[in-house]
DNA sequence: GTCCGACCTCAACCGCGGTTGAGGTCAAGT
DNA sequence: ACTTGACCTCAACCGCGGTTGAGGTCGGAC
């Protein structure tokens, strides 16, 4: 299971990237197919990932952990520059968007928590007029298919 | 699309339950198969839901909206009494559990938000030592299969 | 008694986020 | 040169949370 260091210090094999990020190789290949990360290929068709891919992967997993779907993460990552390596300001811009999203999610959870205790707790849960049932502020109604999944 | 009121005022047909809860009939049948709700059957094999099912459904959807999987919701609902109609205290007990869970989720989100701004914002995102990458306080590692999904 | 909409079951299918396995190639160490 | 493990592709499969459609029955109104 020991991974040889790739000759060019700036590039990682999929095994190295997997070890460092903790993300299975199968998932990394999947992310590449989905356009979330990309790689150069060696003459022998093997993937080589540039250094900043590690950051992207960390960002992807961190975002996923809070329930953001890959499609949304892909869109967010699209704001990173194409040609050059993303710098501090690029990532800061990205995280700024996420901050707003996270704040919204936090507010939703707090509201649900409070409604639960006030509303179920007091026995008023009458669905038609109850705040609990009507917390349907649909923020990201992305098309047909499995919509309304706690995202 | 007008639904006739069911003769016995205390029981609802699936159409009525669907209309009142806003949940598709197909989903209600699915929930029944999954053991989240239950129904009496008429002589003609049609479902009749007791009044409190509306509450259960509202609880299910509210929980789902914040990303709690059905299996966990089923477990939670299992604390409601079998024979009798759940009363205020039963629901209060249930919501108390959820409150803890929700608080945990809220803290997780807040931590992620803060890490994002501090960590990505300042450019330190070095994965091995970064708090963002290591927010792996695995709270509910439910077996193999799609684990680690932002739940 | 007949009509029609609401109901029933069952099987197949969907998007998501991957994993697993078969079968084959690449490349570093000896 | 050969071995061995890391890599490749492609297709099939998984759990989740449902939806869709075919084919059939129920039951309230006329």
Coordinates of C-alpha atoms (C1' of nucleotides) in Angstrom, one line a residue:
Chain A
X1 CA 0.0 0.0 0.0
X2 CA 3.0 2.3 0.0
X3 CA 2.7 4.8 -2.8
X4 CA 5.8 5.9 -4.6
X5 CA 6.2 9.6 -4.7
X6 CA 5.5 10.8 -8.2
X7 CA 8.7 12.1 -10.0
X8 CA 7.4 15.5 -10.6
X9 CA 6.9 16.9 -7.1
X10 CA 4.0 19.1 -8.2
X11 CA 1.8 16.3 -9.5
X12 CA 0.1 13.5 -7.7
X13 CA -1.1 10.1 -8.9
X14 CA -4.6 9.0 -8.1
X15 CA -3.4 6.8 -5.3
X16 CA -1.5 9.6 -3.6
X17 CA -4.5 12.0 -4.0
X18 CA -6.7 9.3 -2.5
X19 CA -4.4 8.7 0.5
X20 CA -4.0 12.4 1.2
X21 CA -7.6 13.3 0.9
X22 CA -9.1 10.2 2.3
X23 CA -11.4 9.9 -0.7
X24 CA -11.6 6.5 -2.5
X25 CA -10.1 6.4 -6.0
X26 CA -13.4 5.3 -7.3
X27 CA -14.9 8.5 -6.0
X28 CA -12.1 10.6 -7.5
X29 CA -12.6 9.1 -10.9
X30 CA -16.3 9.7 -10.5
X31 CA -15.7 13.4 -9.6
X32 CA -13.6 13.7 -12.7
X33 CA -16.3 12.2 -14.9
X34 CA -18.7 14.7 -13.4
X35 CA -16.4 17.6 -14.1
X36 CA -15.6 18.5 -10.5
X37 CA -11.9 17.9 -10.9
X38 CA -9.6 17.3 -13.8
X39 CA -6.3 15.8 -14.6
X40 CA -3.5 15.6 -17.1
X41 CA -2.7 12.2 -18.6
X42 CA 0.7 10.6 -18.9
X43 CA 1.8 9.0 -22.1
X44 CA 0.6 5.7 -20.5
X45 CA -2.9 7.2 -19.9
X46 CA -2.5 7.5 -16.2
X47 CA -3.9 10.5 -14.3
X48 CA -1.7 13.2 -12.8
X49 CA -3.4 15.7 -10.6
X50 CA -2.0 19.2 -10.0
X51 CA -1.3 20.3 -6.5
X52 CA -4.5 22.4 -6.1
X53 CA -6.7 19.4 -6.8
X54 CA -6.2 18.5 -3.1
X55 CA -7.9 21.7 -2.2
X56 CA -10.7 21.2 -4.6
X57 CA -11.3 17.7 -3.2
X58 CA -11.3 19.0 0.4
X59 CA -13.7 21.7 -0.6
X60 CA -16.0 19.2 -2.3
X61 CA -16.1 16.9 0.7
X62 CA -16.6 19.7 3.2
X63 CA -19.5 20.9 1.1
X64 CA -21.0 17.5 0.7
X65 CA -20.9 16.9 4.4
X66 CA -23.5 19.6 4.9
X67 CA -25.7 18.2 2.2
X68 CA -24.9 20.3 -0.8
X69 CA -25.4 18.2 -4.0
X70 CA -22.5 17.7 -6.4
X71 CA -24.2 19.6 -9.2
X72 CA -24.3 22.7 -7.0
X73 CA -20.6 22.2 -5.9
X74 CA -19.7 21.9 -9.6
X75 CA -21.4 25.2 -10.3
X76 CA -19.6 26.9 -7.4
X77 CA -16.2 25.5 -8.5
X78 CA -16.8 26.9 -12.0
X79 CA -16.1 30.4 -10.6
X80 CA -12.5 29.3 -10.1
X81 CA -10.1 30.4 -12.9
X82 CA -9.6 28.0 -15.8
X83 CA -6.0 28.5 -16.8
X84 CA -4.1 29.4 -13.7
X85 CA -3.8 28.0 -10.2
X86 CA -6.5 29.5 -8.0
X87 CA -5.1 31.9 -5.5
X88 CA -6.2 33.1 -2.1
X89 CA -8.7 35.6 -3.5
X90 CA -10.3 33.0 -5.7
X91 CA -11.0 30.7 -2.8
X92 CA -12.1 33.6 -0.6
X93 CA -14.7 34.6 -3.3
X94 CA -15.9 31.0 -3.4
X95 CA -16.2 30.7 0.4
X96 CA -18.1 34.0 0.5
X97 CA -20.9 32.4 -1.6
X98 CA -20.9 29.4 0.6
X99 CA -21.1 31.5 3.7
X100 CA -24.4 32.9 2.6
X101 CA -25.7 29.5 1.8
X102 CA -24.6 28.1 5.2
X103 CA -26.2 31.0 7.0
X104 CA -29.5 30.2 5.3
X105 CA -29.2 26.6 6.3
X106 CA -28.4 27.4 9.8
X107 CA -31.4 29.7 10.0
X108 CA -33.6 26.9 8.6
X109 CA -32.4 24.4 11.2
X110 CA -32.9 26.9 14.0
X111 CA -36.4 27.7 12.9
X112 CA -37.2 24.0 12.7
X113 CA -35.8 23.4 16.1
X114 CA -37.8 26.2 17.6
X115 CA -41.0 25.3 15.8
X116 CA -40.6 21.7 17.0
X117 CA -40.5 22.6 20.6
X118 CA -43.1 25.4 20.5
X119 CA -45.4 23.7 18.0
X120 CA -45.3 20.0 18.7
X121 CA -44.4 20.7 22.3
X122 CA -47.6 22.7 22.8
X123 CA -49.7 20.2 20.8
X124 CA -50.9 22.8 18.2
X125 CA -49.5 20.9 15.3
X126 CA -52.5 21.4 13.1
X127 CA -50.6 21.3 9.8
X128 CA -52.8 23.8 7.9
X129 CA -51.8 26.8 10.0
X130 CA -48.8 25.5 11.8
X131 CA -45.4 27.1 11.1
X132 CA -43.8 23.6 11.2
X133 CA -45.7 22.4 8.2
X134 CA -45.4 25.7 6.3
X135 CA -41.6 26.1 6.4
X136 CA -41.6 25.6 2.7
X137 CA -39.4 28.5 1.7
X138 CA -38.2 26.7 -1.4
X139 CA -34.7 28.0 -1.9
X140 CA -33.4 25.8 -4.6
X141 CA -36.1 24.0 -6.5
X142 CA -33.9 22.3 -9.1
X143 CA -36.1 20.8 -11.7
X144 CA -38.0 17.5 -11.7
X145 CA -36.6 14.3 -10.2
X146 CA -35.9 13.8 -6.6
X147 CA -36.7 17.4 -5.5
X148 CA -37.5 18.4 -2.0
X149 CA -34.7 16.2 -0.6
X150 CA -33.5 18.0 2.4
X151 CA -31.2 20.2 0.4
Chain B
X1 CA -60.1 16.4 -8.0
X2 CA -62.7 17.0 -5.3
X3 CA -62.3 14.4 -2.6
X4 CA -65.5 13.2 -0.9
X5 CA -65.3 13.4 2.9
X6 CA -64.9 10.0 4.3
X7 CA -68.1 8.9 6.2
X8 CA -66.3 8.4 9.5
X9 CA -65.1 11.9 10.4
X10 CA -62.0 10.6 12.2
X11 CA -60.5 8.7 9.3
X12 CA -59.0 9.9 6.1
X13 CA -58.6 8.3 2.7
X14 CA -55.2 8.4 1.1
X15 CA -56.4 11.2 -1.2
X16 CA -57.5 13.4 1.7
X17 CA -54.3 12.7 3.6
X18 CA -52.3 13.6 0.5
X19 CA -54.3 16.8 -0.1
X20 CA -53.9 17.9 3.5
X21 CA -50.3 17.1 3.9
X22 CA -49.2 18.0 0.4
X23 CA -47.4 14.7 0.2
X24 CA -48.0 12.6 -3.0
X25 CA -50.1 9.4 -2.6
X26 CA -47.2 7.4 -4.0
X27 CA -45.0 8.7 -1.2
X28 CA -47.6 7.9 1.5
X29 CA -47.8 4.3 0.2
X30 CA -44.1 4.2 0.2
X31 CA -44.0 5.5 3.9
X32 CA -46.4 2.8 4.8
X33 CA -44.3 0.1 3.2
X34 CA -41.4 1.4 5.1
X35 CA -43.2 1.3 8.4
X36 CA -43.3 5.0 9.0
X37 CA -47.1 5.3 9.0
X38 CA -49.8 2.6 9.1
X39 CA -53.5 2.3 8.2
X40 CA -56.6 0.3 8.7
X41 CA -58.1 -1.3 5.6
X42 CA -61.8 -1.2 4.6
X43 CA -63.5 -4.3 3.5
X44 CA -62.7 -3.3 -0.1
X45 CA -58.9 -3.1 0.8
X46 CA -58.7 0.7 0.8
X47 CA -56.6 2.5 3.3
X48 CA -58.1 4.6 6.1
X49 CA -55.7 6.7 8.1
X50 CA -56.4 7.8 11.6
X51 CA -56.3 11.5 12.5
X52 CA -52.9 11.5 14.0
X53 CA -51.3 10.2 10.9
X54 CA -51.4 13.8 9.6
X55 CA -49.1 14.8 12.5
X56 CA -46.8 11.9 11.8
X57 CA -46.5 12.9 8.1
X58 CA -45.8 16.5 9.0
X59 CA -43.1 15.3 11.4
X60 CA -41.6 13.1 8.7
X61 CA -41.4 15.9 6.1
X62 CA -40.1 18.4 8.5
X63 CA -37.4 16.0 9.6
X64 CA -36.6 15.1 6.0
X65 CA -36.2 18.7 5.0
X66 CA -33.2 19.0 7.3
X67 CA -31.6 15.8 5.8
X68 CA -32.5 13.2 8.3
X69 CA -32.9 9.8 6.5
X70 CA -36.1 7.9 6.7
X71 CA -34.6 5.0 8.7
X72 CA -33.7 7.4 11.5
X73 CA -37.1 9.0 11.4
X74 CA -38.7 5.6 11.7
X75 CA -36.6 4.8 14.7
X76 CA -37.6 8.1 16.3
X77 CA -41.3 7.5 15.6
X78 CA -41.0 4.1 17.3
X79 CA -40.9 5.9 20.6
X80 CA -44.6 6.9 20.1
X81 CA -47.1 4.6 21.8
X82 CA -48.4 1.7 19.8
X83 CA -52.0 1.3 20.9
X84 CA -53.3 4.7 21.8
X85 CA -53.2 8.0 20.0
X86 CA -50.0 9.9 20.9
X87 CA -50.6 12.8 23.2
X88 CA -48.8 16.1 23.8
X89 CA -46.3 14.5 26.1
X90 CA -45.4 11.8 23.6
X91 CA -44.7 14.4 20.9
X92 CA -42.8 16.6 23.3
X93 CA -40.5 13.6 24.2
X94 CA -39.9 13.0 20.5
X95 CA -39.1 16.6 19.8
X96 CA -36.7 16.7 22.7
X97 CA -34.5 14.1 21.0
X98 CA -34.7 16.0 17.7
X99 CA -33.7 19.2 19.5
X100 CA -30.4 17.7 20.5
X101 CA -29.8 16.3 17.0
X102 CA -30.7 19.7 15.5
X103 CA -28.4 21.5 17.9
X104 CA -25.5 19.2 16.8
X105 CA -26.2 19.9 13.2
X106 CA -26.4 23.6 13.7
X107 CA -23.0 23.5 15.5
X108 CA -21.5 21.5 12.6
X109 CA -22.7 24.0 10.1
X110 CA -21.5 27.0 12.1
X111 CA -18.1 25.3 12.5
X112 CA -17.9 24.7 8.8
X113 CA -18.8 28.2 8.0
X114 CA -16.2 29.6 10.3
X115 CA -13.6 27.3 9.1
X116 CA -14.3 28.2 5.5
X117 CA -13.8 31.8 6.0
X118 CA -10.8 31.5 8.3
X119 CA -9.2 28.6 6.6
X120 CA -9.9 29.0 2.9
X121 CA -10.0 32.8 3.3
X122 CA -6.6 32.9 4.7
X123 CA -5.1 30.5 2.2
X124 CA -4.0 28.0 4.8
X125 CA -6.0 25.1 3.4
X126 CA -3.3 22.5 3.7
X127 CA -5.7 19.6 4.3
X128 CA -3.5 17.5 6.6
X129 CA -3.6 20.0 9.5
X130 CA -6.5 22.2 8.4
X131 CA -9.6 22.1 10.6
X132 CA -11.8 22.2 7.5
X133 CA -10.5 18.8 6.3
X134 CA -10.6 17.3 9.7
X135 CA -14.1 18.0 10.7
X136 CA -14.8 14.3 10.6
X137 CA -16.6 14.0 13.9
X138 CA -18.5 11.0 12.6
X139 CA -21.8 11.1 14.5
X140 CA -23.8 8.4 12.8
X141 CA -21.7 6.0 10.9
X142 CA -24.5 3.6 9.8
X143 CA -22.8 0.6 8.3
X144 CA -21.5 0.1 4.8
X145 CA -23.2 1.5 1.7
X146 CA -23.5 5.2 1.0
X147 CA -21.8 6.4 4.3
X148 CA -20.5 9.8 4.8
X149 CA -23.4 11.4 2.9
X150 CA -23.9 14.7 4.6
X151 CA -26.2 13.2 7.2
Chain C
dG1 C1' -77.5 -0.8 -12.6
dT2 C1' -74.1 1.7 -14.5
dC3 C1' -70.7 5.2 -14.5
dC4 C1' -66.5 7.4 -13.2
dG5 C1' -63.2 9.0 -10.3
dA6 C1' -60.6 7.4 -6.5
dC7 C1' -58.5 3.7 -5.0
dC8 C1' -55.6 -0.9 -5.3
dT9 C1' -51.1 -3.8 -6.5
dC10 C1' -47.0 -4.7 -8.8
dA11 C1' -43.1 -4.0 -11.5
dA12 C1' -40.2 -1.0 -13.7
dC13 C1' -37.8 3.1 -13.8
dC14 C1' -35.5 7.6 -12.1
dG15 C1' -31.5 10.7 -10.2
dC16 C1' -28.0 10.8 -6.9
dG17 C1' -23.5 9.3 -5.3
dG18 C1' -21.0 6.4 -5.6
dT19 C1' -18.8 0.8 -5.2
dT20 C1' -17.4 -3.6 -7.2
dG21 C1' -15.4 -6.6 -10.3
dA22 C1' -13.6 -8.3 -14.7
dG23 C1' -10.1 -7.9 -17.8
dG24 C1' -6.2 -5.5 -19.3
dT25 C1' -2.0 -2.0 -19.2
dC26 C1' 1.9 0.7 -17.0
dA27 C1' 6.1 1.4 -14.6
dA28 C1' 9.4 0.9 -10.6
dG29 C1' 12.4 -2.4 -8.3
dT30 C1' 15.3 -6.5 -8.6
Chain D
dA1 C1' 13.7 -9.4 -18.5
dC2 C1' 10.4 -10.1 -15.2
dT3 C1' 7.5 -9.5 -11.5
dT4 C1' 4.2 -7.0 -8.9
dG5 C1' 1.4 -3.5 -7.5
dA6 C1' -0.7 0.6 -9.1
dC7 C1' -3.2 2.0 -12.6
dC8 C1' -6.8 1.9 -16.7
dT9 C1' -11.8 1.2 -18.7
dC10 C1' -16.3 -0.4 -18.8
dA11 C1' -20.4 -2.4 -17.2
dA12 C1' -23.1 -3.8 -13.5
dC13 C1' -24.8 -3.1 -9.2
dC14 C1' -26.0 -0.8 -4.5
dG15 C1' -29.1 2.0 -1.1
dC16 C1' -32.0 5.9 -0.9
dG17 C1' -36.3 8.1 -1.8
dG18 C1' -39.3 8.0 -4.3
dT19 C1' -42.3 8.2 -9.4
dT20 C1' -44.7 6.2 -13.3
dG21 C1' -47.7 3.2 -15.7
dA22 C1' -50.4 -0.9 -16.6
dG23 C1' -54.2 -3.4 -15.4
dG24 C1' -57.7 -4.0 -12.2
dT25 C1' -61.3 -2.9 -8.1
dC26 C1' -64.3 0.1 -5.1
dG27 C1' -67.9 2.9 -4.0
dG28 C1' -70.8 7.2 -4.0
dA29 C1' -73.9 9.6 -7.3
dC30 C1' -77.3 9.5 -10.8

